[in-house]
mmCIF file with all atom_site columns, C-alpha atoms in Angstrom:
data_model
loop_
_atom_site.group_PDB
_atom_site.id
_atom_site.type_symbol
_atom_site.label_atom_id
_atom_site.label_alt_id
_atom_site.label_comp_id
_atom_site.label_asym_id
_atom_site.label_entity_id
_atom_site.label_seq_id
_atom_site.pdbx_PDB_ins_code
_atom_site.Cartn_x
_atom_site.Cartn_y
_atom_site.Cartn_z
_atom_site.occupancy
_atom_site.B_iso_or_equiv
_atom_site.pdbx_formal_charge
_atom_site.auth_seq_id
_atom_site.auth_comp_id
_atom_site.auth_asym_id
_atom_site.auth_atom_id
_atom_site.pdbx_PDB_model_num
ATOM 1   C CA . ASN A 1 1   ? 0.000   0.000   0.000   1.00 0.00 ? 288 ASN A CA 1
ATOM 2   C CA . ILE A 1 2   ? 1.463   3.284   -1.131  1.00 0.00 ? 289 ILE A CA 1
ATOM 3   C CA . VAL A 1 3   ? -0.356  6.541   -0.503  1.00 0.00 ? 290 VAL A CA 1
ATOM 4   C CA . LEU A 1 4   ? 0.645   10.076  -1.452  1.00 0.00 ? 291 LEU A CA 1
ATOM 5   C CA . LEU A 1 5   ? -0.320  13.023  0.688   1.00 0.00 ? 292 LEU A CA 1
ATOM 6   C CA . ILE A 1 6   ? -0.269  16.152  -1.461  1.00 0.00 ? 293 ILE A CA 1
ATOM 7   C CA . ASN A 1 7   ? -1.373  19.427  0.134   1.00 0.00 ? 294 ASN A CA 1
ATOM 8   C CA . GLY A 1 8   ? -3.609  17.546  2.578   1.00 0.00 ? 295 GLY A CA 1
ATOM 9   C CA . ASP A 1 9   ? -5.220  15.307  -0.069  1.00 0.00 ? 296 ASP A CA 1
ATOM 10  C CA . PHE A 1 10  ? -4.800  11.521  0.228   1.00 0.00 ? 297 PHE A CA 1
ATOM 11  C CA . ILE A 1 11  ? -4.066  9.901   -3.120  1.00 0.00 ? 298 ILE A CA 1
ATOM 12  C CA . PRO A 1 12  ? -3.816  6.102   -3.033  1.00 0.00 ? 299 PRO A CA 1
ATOM 13  C CA . LEU A 1 13  ? -1.657  4.810   -5.867  1.00 0.00 ? 300 LEU A CA 1
ATOM 14  C CA . ALA A 1 14  ? -2.790  2.026   -8.141  1.00 0.00 ? 301 ALA A CA 1
ATOM 15  C CA . THR A 1 15  ? -1.694  -1.468  -7.235  1.00 0.00 ? 302 THR A CA 1
ATOM 16  C CA . ILE A 1 16  ? 1.463   -2.633  -8.930  1.00 0.00 ? 303 ILE A CA 1
ATOM 17  C CA . PRO A 1 17  ? 1.086   -5.981  -10.711 1.00 0.00 ? 304 PRO A CA 1
ATOM 18  C CA . TYR A 1 18  ? 3.531   -8.490  -9.264  1.00 0.00 ? 305 TYR A CA 1
ATOM 19  C CA . GLN A 1 19  ? 4.201   -12.030 -10.423 1.00 0.00 ? 306 GLN A CA 1
ATOM 20  C CA . SER A 1 20  ? 6.126   -14.645 -8.508  1.00 0.00 ? 307 SER A CA 1
ATOM 21  C CA . ALA A 1 21  ? 9.338   -16.135 -9.869  1.00 0.00 ? 308 ALA A CA 1
ATOM 22  C CA . LYS A 1 22  ? 7.502   -19.380 -10.622 1.00 0.00 ? 309 LYS A CA 1
ATOM 23  C CA . GLU A 1 23  ? 4.776   -17.561 -12.583 1.00 0.00 ? 310 GLU A CA 1
ATOM 24  C CA . CYS A 1 24  ? 7.358   -15.512 -14.540 1.00 0.00 ? 311 CYS A CA 1
ATOM 25  C CA . LYS A 1 25  ? 9.233   -18.678 -15.449 1.00 0.00 ? 312 LYS A CA 1
ATOM 26  C CA . ARG A 1 26  ? 6.001   -20.291 -16.661 1.00 0.00 ? 313 ARG A CA 1
ATOM 27  C CA . LEU A 1 27  ? 5.182   -17.235 -18.820 1.00 0.00 ? 314 LEU A CA 1
ATOM 28  C CA . GLY A 1 28  ? 8.769   -16.783 -20.021 1.00 0.00 ? 315 GLY A CA 1
ATOM 29  C CA . VAL A 1 29  ? 8.986   -13.277 -18.601 1.00 0.00 ? 316 VAL A CA 1
ATOM 30  C CA . GLU A 1 30  ? 11.903  -11.758 -16.697 1.00 0.00 ? 317 GLU A CA 1
ATOM 31  C CA . HIS A 1 31  ? 11.232  -11.809 -12.965 1.00 0.00 ? 318 HIS A CA 1
ATOM 32  C CA . LYS A 1 32  ? 11.619  -8.582  -10.981 1.00 0.00 ? 319 LYS A CA 1
ATOM 33  C CA . LYS A 1 33  ? 11.422  -8.247  -7.245  1.00 0.00 ? 320 LYS A CA 1
ATOM 34  C CA . GLU A 1 34  ? 8.561   -6.231  -5.820  1.00 0.00 ? 321 GLU A CA 1
ATOM 35  C CA . ASN A 1 35  ? 10.854  -3.453  -4.585  1.00 0.00 ? 322 ASN A CA 1
ATOM 36  C CA . GLU A 1 36  ? 12.372  -3.083  -8.068  1.00 0.00 ? 323 GLU A CA 1
ATOM 37  C CA . LEU A 1 37  ? 8.880   -2.749  -9.555  1.00 0.00 ? 324 LEU A CA 1
ATOM 38  C CA . ILE A 1 38  ? 7.997   -0.084  -6.977  1.00 0.00 ? 325 ILE A CA 1
ATOM 39  C CA . CYS A 1 39  ? 11.151  1.902   -7.743  1.00 0.00 ? 326 CYS A CA 1
ATOM 40  C CA . GLU A 1 40  ? 10.387  1.784   -11.473 1.00 0.00 ? 327 GLU A CA 1
ATOM 41  C CA . TYR A 1 41  ? 6.788   2.847   -10.786 1.00 0.00 ? 328 TYR A CA 1
ATOM 42  C CA . LEU A 1 42  ? 7.907   5.803   -8.649  1.00 0.00 ? 329 LEU A CA 1
ATOM 43  C CA . GLU A 1 43  ? 10.412  6.828   -11.334 1.00 0.00 ? 330 GLU A CA 1
ATOM 44  C CA . ARG A 1 44  ? 7.669   6.920   -14.003 1.00 0.00 ? 331 ARG A CA 1
ATOM 45  C CA . LEU A 1 45  ? 5.093   8.548   -11.713 1.00 0.00 ? 332 LEU A CA 1
ATOM 46  C CA . ASP A 1 46  ? 3.984   11.927  -13.059 1.00 0.00 ? 333 ASP A CA 1
ATOM 47  C CA . LEU A 1 47  ? 2.447   14.012  -10.272 1.00 0.00 ? 334 LEU A CA 1
ATOM 48  C CA . SER A 1 48  ? 1.017   16.554  -12.715 1.00 0.00 ? 335 SER A CA 1
ATOM 49  C CA . ASN A 1 49  ? -1.746  13.979  -13.374 1.00 0.00 ? 336 ASN A CA 1
ATOM 50  C CA . PHE A 1 50  ? -2.913  14.483  -9.783  1.00 0.00 ? 337 PHE A CA 1
ATOM 51  C CA . VAL A 1 51  ? -2.203  18.164  -9.058  1.00 0.00 ? 338 VAL A CA 1
ATOM 52  C CA . ALA A 1 52  ? -0.886  20.767  -11.478 1.00 0.00 ? 339 ALA A CA 1
ATOM 53  C CA . GLY A 1 53  ? 2.239   22.724  -10.534 1.00 0.00 ? 340 GLY A CA 1
ATOM 54  C CA . ILE A 1 54  ? 3.157   20.615  -7.512  1.00 0.00 ? 341 ILE A CA 1
ATOM 55  C CA . LYS A 1 55  ? 6.480   21.189  -5.773  1.00 0.00 ? 342 LYS A CA 1
ATOM 56  C CA . PRO A 1 56  ? 8.455   18.137  -4.566  1.00 0.00 ? 343 PRO A CA 1
ATOM 57  C CA . GLU A 1 57  ? 8.489   19.423  -0.971  1.00 0.00 ? 344 GLU A CA 1
ATOM 58  C CA . ASP A 1 58  ? 4.647   19.348  -0.925  1.00 0.00 ? 345 ASP A CA 1
ATOM 59  C CA . VAL A 1 59  ? 4.578   15.565  -1.430  1.00 0.00 ? 346 VAL A CA 1
ATOM 60  C CA . VAL A 1 60  ? 4.610   13.046  1.418   1.00 0.00 ? 347 VAL A CA 1
ATOM 61  C CA . VAL A 1 61  ? 4.839   9.335   0.611   1.00 0.00 ? 348 VAL A CA 1
ATOM 62  C CA . LEU A 1 62  ? 3.223   7.001   3.151   1.00 0.00 ? 349 LEU A CA 1
ATOM 63  C CA . LEU A 1 63  ? 4.480   3.394   3.147   1.00 0.00 ? 350 LEU A CA 1
ATOM 64  C CA . ASP A 1 64  ? 3.752   0.465   5.395   1.00 0.00 ? 351 ASP A CA 1
ATOM 65  C CA . ALA A 1 65  ? 6.436   -1.768  6.911   1.00 0.00 ? 352 ALA A CA 1
ATOM 66  C CA . GLY A 1 66  ? 6.254   -4.167  3.962   1.00 0.00 ? 353 GLY A CA 1
ATOM 67  C CA . TYR A 1 67  ? 8.210   -1.625  1.883   1.00 0.00 ? 354 TYR A CA 1
ATOM 68  C CA . ASP A 1 68  ? 11.010  -1.191  4.427   1.00 0.00 ? 355 ASP A CA 1
ATOM 69  C CA . ALA A 1 69  ? 13.767  -1.403  1.818   1.00 0.00 ? 356 ALA A CA 1
ATOM 70  C CA . LYS A 1 70  ? 16.745  0.910   1.358   1.00 0.00 ? 357 LYS A CA 1
ATOM 71  C CA . LYS A 1 71  ? 16.242  0.993   -2.400  1.00 0.00 ? 358 LYS A CA 1
ATOM 72  C CA . VAL A 1 72  ? 12.637  2.240   -2.112  1.00 0.00 ? 359 VAL A CA 1
ATOM 73  C CA . GLN A 1 73  ? 13.516  4.767   0.605   1.00 0.00 ? 360 GLN A CA 1
ATOM 74  C CA . ASN A 1 74  ? 16.430  6.152   -1.421  1.00 0.00 ? 361 ASN A CA 1
ATOM 75  C CA . LYS A 1 75  ? 14.213  6.437   -4.533  1.00 0.00 ? 362 LYS A CA 1
ATOM 76  C CA . VAL A 1 76  ? 11.571  8.455   -2.640  1.00 0.00 ? 363 VAL A CA 1
ATOM 77  C CA . LEU A 1 77  ? 14.158  10.714  -1.005  1.00 0.00 ? 364 LEU A CA 1
ATOM 78  C CA . SER A 1 78  ? 16.029  11.239  -4.312  1.00 0.00 ? 365 SER A CA 1
ATOM 79  C CA . LYS A 1 79  ? 12.846  12.786  -5.717  1.00 0.00 ? 366 LYS A CA 1
ATOM 80  C CA . GLU A 1 80  ? 12.936  15.231  -2.748  1.00 0.00 ? 367 GLU A CA 1
ATOM 81  C CA . TRP A 1 81  ? 9.648   13.930  -1.373  1.00 0.00 ? 368 TRP A CA 1
ATOM 82  C CA . ALA A 1 82  ? 9.066   13.516  2.359   1.00 0.00 ? 369 ALA A CA 1
ATOM 83  C CA . LEU A 1 83  ? 8.794   9.945   3.620   1.00 0.00 ? 370 LEU A CA 1
ATOM 84  C CA . LEU A 1 84  ? 6.641   8.594   6.427   1.00 0.00 ? 371 LEU A CA 1
ATOM 85  C CA . MET A 1 85  ? 6.828   4.861   7.014   1.00 0.00 ? 372 MET A CA 1
ATOM 86  C CA . ALA A 1 86  ? 7.035   2.062   9.511   1.00 0.00 ? 373 ALA A CA 1
ATOM 87  C CA . ILE A 1 87  ? 10.457  0.457   9.741   1.00 0.00 ? 374 ILE A CA 1
ATOM 88  C CA . GLY A 1 88  ? 11.373  -2.973  10.962  1.00 0.00 ? 375 GLY A CA 1
ATOM 89  C CA . SER A 1 89  ? 12.901  -3.379  14.394  1.00 0.00 ? 376 SER A CA 1
ATOM 90  C CA . ASP A 1 90  ? 15.903  -5.128  12.806  1.00 0.00 ? 377 ASP A CA 1
ATOM 91  C CA . ARG A 1 91  ? 17.056  -1.968  10.962  1.00 0.00 ? 378 ARG A CA 1
ATOM 92  C CA . ASN A 1 92  ? 20.178  -0.156  12.122  1.00 0.00 ? 379 ASN A CA 1
ATOM 93  C CA . LEU A 1 93  ? 20.500  3.578   12.436  1.00 0.00 ? 380 LEU A CA 1
ATOM 94  C CA . PHE A 1 94  ? 23.208  6.071   13.218  1.00 0.00 ? 381 PHE A CA 1
ATOM 95  C CA . VAL A 1 95  ? 22.509  8.305   16.211  1.00 0.00 ? 382 VAL A CA 1
ATOM 96  C CA . ARG A 1 96  ? 24.630  11.352  16.956  1.00 0.00 ? 383 ARG A CA 1
ATOM 97  C CA . HIS A 1 97  ? 25.243  11.636  20.681  1.00 0.00 ? 384 HIS A CA 1
ATOM 98  C CA . SER A 1 98  ? 23.785  14.838  22.033  1.00 0.00 ? 385 SER A CA 1
ATOM 99  C CA . SER A 1 99  ? 25.838  14.833  25.225  1.00 0.00 ? 386 SER A CA 1
ATOM 100 C CA . PRO A 1 100 ? 29.553  15.221  24.415  1.00 0.00 ? 387 PRO A CA 1
ATOM 101 C CA . ALA A 1 101 ? 30.434  15.014  28.131  1.00 0.00 ? 388 ALA A CA 1
ATOM 102 C CA . HIS A 1 102 ? 29.236  11.405  28.240  1.00 0.00 ? 389 HIS A CA 1
ATOM 103 C CA . TYR A 1 103 ? 29.991  10.047  24.787  1.00 0.00 ? 390 TYR A CA 1
ATOM 104 C CA . GLY A 1 104 ? 32.068  12.592  22.906  1.00 0.00 ? 391 GLY A CA 1
ATOM 105 C CA . ASN A 1 105 ? 30.919  14.061  19.617  1.00 0.00 ? 392 ASN A CA 1
ATOM 106 C CA . GLN A 1 106 ? 30.524  10.756  17.837  1.00 0.00 ? 393 GLN A CA 1
ATOM 107 C CA . GLU A 1 107 ? 28.010  8.673   16.001  1.00 0.00 ? 394 GLU A CA 1
ATOM 108 C CA . SER A 1 108 ? 26.908  5.195   17.027  1.00 0.00 ? 395 SER A CA 1
ATOM 109 C CA . GLU A 1 109 ? 25.423  2.522   14.821  1.00 0.00 ? 396 GLU A CA 1
ATOM 110 C CA . VAL A 1 110 ? 22.712  0.825   16.845  1.00 0.00 ? 397 VAL A CA 1
ATOM 111 C CA . GLY A 1 111 ? 19.550  -1.120  16.163  1.00 0.00 ? 398 GLY A CA 1
ATOM 112 C CA . VAL A 1 112 ? 16.251  0.730   16.350  1.00 0.00 ? 399 VAL A CA 1
ATOM 113 C CA . VAL A 1 113 ? 15.153  -1.098  19.494  1.00 0.00 ? 400 VAL A CA 1
ATOM 114 C CA . ASP A 1 114 ? 18.528  -0.576  21.216  1.00 0.00 ? 401 ASP A CA 1
ATOM 115 C CA . ALA A 1 115 ? 18.524  3.124   20.293  1.00 0.00 ? 402 ALA A CA 1
ATOM 116 C CA . PHE A 1 116 ? 15.322  3.713   22.227  1.00 0.00 ? 403 PHE A CA 1
ATOM 117 C CA . ARG A 1 117 ? 16.624  1.677   25.164  1.00 0.00 ? 404 ARG A CA 1
ATOM 118 C CA . ARG A 1 118 ? 19.922  3.595   25.297  1.00 0.00 ? 405 ARG A CA 1
ATOM 119 C CA . PHE A 1 119 ? 18.618  7.089   24.597  1.00 0.00 ? 406 PHE A CA 1
ATOM 120 C CA . ASN A 1 120 ? 15.171  6.795   26.185  1.00 0.00 ? 407 ASN A CA 1
ATOM 121 C CA . ARG A 1 121 ? 15.778  9.428   28.862  1.00 0.00 ? 408 ARG A CA 1
ATOM 122 C CA . ARG A 1 122 ? 17.046  11.964  26.337  1.00 0.00 ? 409 ARG A CA 1
ATOM 123 C CA . ALA A 1 123 ? 14.410  11.199  23.701  1.00 0.00 ? 410 ALA A CA 1
ATOM 124 C CA . LYS A 1 124 ? 11.830  13.925  23.314  1.00 0.00 ? 411 LYS A CA 1
ATOM 125 C CA . LYS A 1 125 ? 8.443   12.673  24.499  1.00 0.00 ? 412 LYS A CA 1
ATOM 126 C CA . VAL A 1 126 ? 5.123   13.843  23.099  1.00 0.00 ? 413 VAL A CA 1
ATOM 127 C CA . THR A 1 127 ? 1.669   12.693  24.201  1.00 0.00 ? 414 THR A CA 1
ATOM 128 C CA . CYS A 1 128 ? -0.907  12.253  21.449  1.00 0.00 ? 415 CYS A CA 1
ATOM 129 C CA . LYS A 1 129 ? -4.617  11.869  22.163  1.00 0.00 ? 416 LYS A CA 1
ATOM 130 C CA . LEU A 1 130 ? -6.889  10.609  19.434  1.00 0.00 ? 417 LEU A CA 1
ATOM 131 C CA . PRO A 1 131 ? -10.537 11.675  19.313  1.00 0.00 ? 418 PRO A CA 1
ATOM 132 C CA . LYS A 1 132 ? -13.147 9.180   20.509  1.00 0.00 ? 419 LYS A CA 1
ATOM 133 C CA . LEU A 1 133 ? -14.646 7.065   17.785  1.00 0.00 ? 420 LEU A CA 1
ATOM 134 C CA . GLN A 1 134 ? -18.278 6.059   17.766  1.00 0.00 ? 421 GLN A CA 1
ATOM 135 C CA . GLY A 1 135 ? -18.938 3.518   20.495  1.00 0.00 ? 422 GLY A CA 1
ATOM 136 C CA . GLN A 1 136 ? -15.631 4.072   22.322  1.00 0.00 ? 423 GLN A CA 1
ATOM 137 C CA . LYS A 1 137 ? -15.677 4.821   26.021  1.00 0.00 ? 424 LYS A CA 1
ATOM 138 C CA . LYS A 1 138 ? -12.153 6.222   26.295  1.00 0.00 ? 425 LYS A CA 1
ATOM 139 C CA . ARG A 1 139 ? -9.829  8.160   24.052  1.00 0.00 ? 426 ARG A CA 1
ATOM 140 C CA . LYS A 1 140 ? -6.720  6.389   22.827  1.00 0.00 ? 427 LYS A CA 1
ATOM 141 C CA . THR A 1 141 ? -3.573  7.972   24.182  1.00 0.00 ? 428 THR A CA 1
ATOM 142 C CA . PHE A 1 142 ? -0.073  7.372   22.865  1.00 0.00 ? 429 PHE A CA 1
ATOM 143 C CA . THR A 1 143 ? 3.285   8.422   24.218  1.00 0.00 ? 430 THR A CA 1
ATOM 144 C CA . VAL A 1 144 ? 5.661   9.050   21.339  1.00 0.00 ? 431 VAL A CA 1
ATOM 145 C CA . ASN A 1 145 ? 9.449   9.093   21.792  1.00 0.00 ? 432 ASN A CA 1
ATOM 146 C CA . ARG A 1 146 ? 11.494  10.775  19.066  1.00 0.00 ? 433 ARG A CA 1
ATOM 147 C CA . ILE A 1 147 ? 15.173  10.257  18.231  1.00 0.00 ? 434 ILE A CA 1
ATOM 148 C CA . HIS A 1 148 ? 16.946  11.967  15.364  1.00 0.00 ? 435 HIS A CA 1
ATOM 149 C CA . GLY A 1 149 ? 19.183  9.696   13.353  1.00 0.00 ? 436 GLY A CA 1
ATOM 150 C CA . VAL A 1 150 ? 20.075  8.351   9.946   1.00 0.00 ? 437 VAL A CA 1
ATOM 151 C CA . LEU A 1 151 ? 18.967  4.928   8.716   1.00 0.00 ? 438 LEU A CA 1
ATOM 152 C CA . LYS A 1 152 ? 21.780  2.675   7.595   1.00 0.00 ? 439 LYS A CA 1
ATOM 153 C CA . GLY A 1 153 ? 21.863  2.631   3.812   1.00 0.00 ? 440 GLY A CA 1
ATOM 154 C CA . VAL A 1 154 ? 19.895  5.894   3.568   1.00 0.00 ? 441 VAL A CA 1
ATOM 155 C CA . ARG A 1 155 ? 22.763  8.260   4.365   1.00 0.00 ? 442 ARG A CA 1
ATOM 156 C CA . GLY A 1 156 ? 22.463  11.993  3.880   1.00 0.00 ? 443 GLY A CA 1
ATOM 157 C CA . HIS A 1 157 ? 18.877  12.256  5.121   1.00 0.00 ? 444 HIS A CA 1
ATOM 158 C CA . GLU A 1 158 ? 18.402  12.801  8.838   1.00 0.00 ? 445 GLU A CA 1
ATOM 159 C CA . MET A 1 159 ? 15.102  11.420  10.060  1.00 0.00 ? 446 MET A CA 1
ATOM 160 C CA . ALA A 1 160 ? 13.007  11.546  13.160  1.00 0.00 ? 447 ALA A CA 1
ATOM 161 C CA . ILE A 1 161 ? 12.483  7.962   14.292  1.00 0.00 ? 448 ILE A CA 1
ATOM 162 C CA . LEU A 1 162 ? 9.365   7.633   16.417  1.00 0.00 ? 449 LEU A CA 1
ATOM 163 C CA . LYS A 1 163 ? 8.275   4.919   18.804  1.00 0.00 ? 450 LYS A CA 1
ATOM 164 C CA . SER A 1 164 ? 4.779   4.899   20.217  1.00 0.00 ? 451 SER A CA 1
ATOM 165 C CA . LYS A 1 165 ? 3.668   3.238   23.375  1.00 0.00 ? 452 LYS A CA 1
ATOM 166 C CA . THR A 1 166 ? 0.007   2.885   24.237  1.00 0.00 ? 453 THR A CA 1
ATOM 167 C CA . LYS A 1 167 ? -0.991  3.815   27.740  1.00 0.00 ? 454 LYS A CA 1
ATOM 168 C CA . ARG A 1 168 ? -3.553  1.742   29.554  1.00 0.00 ? 455 ARG A CA 1
#
């Protein structure tokens, strides 16, 4: 599922036809991985079909965790679009230490889960309350921790990595 958010308008993109390696072999067609097909689709995507005169900085690409691939992330960021996605807990990121007295002015490569364990006290915390939906007794409340870092393999683009925790 890939969705574009352009000036507040949600635009779901058409599904990308994918065939398994077995099916491609049966049809005699070259097999391409799903992430390669997505990158090709994003390269050909013409945003003027959706909104005329759009600037790249007005586009946000929303991806689910199934598209957590460096190749896809680099393709989106190379087009100067913003990226909002779920990443797997097995990804590594580089975190710049904010306290030189403790760690020096260095960068550490750590896993996403370990980063929030190590830098939890220094991570900026924000509380988000969602409105009540029909039939709900209580509002959903989330505590969001934010760490700034760079995903491994997606160098040159600092990101805010968020972790949410649901309160009772």
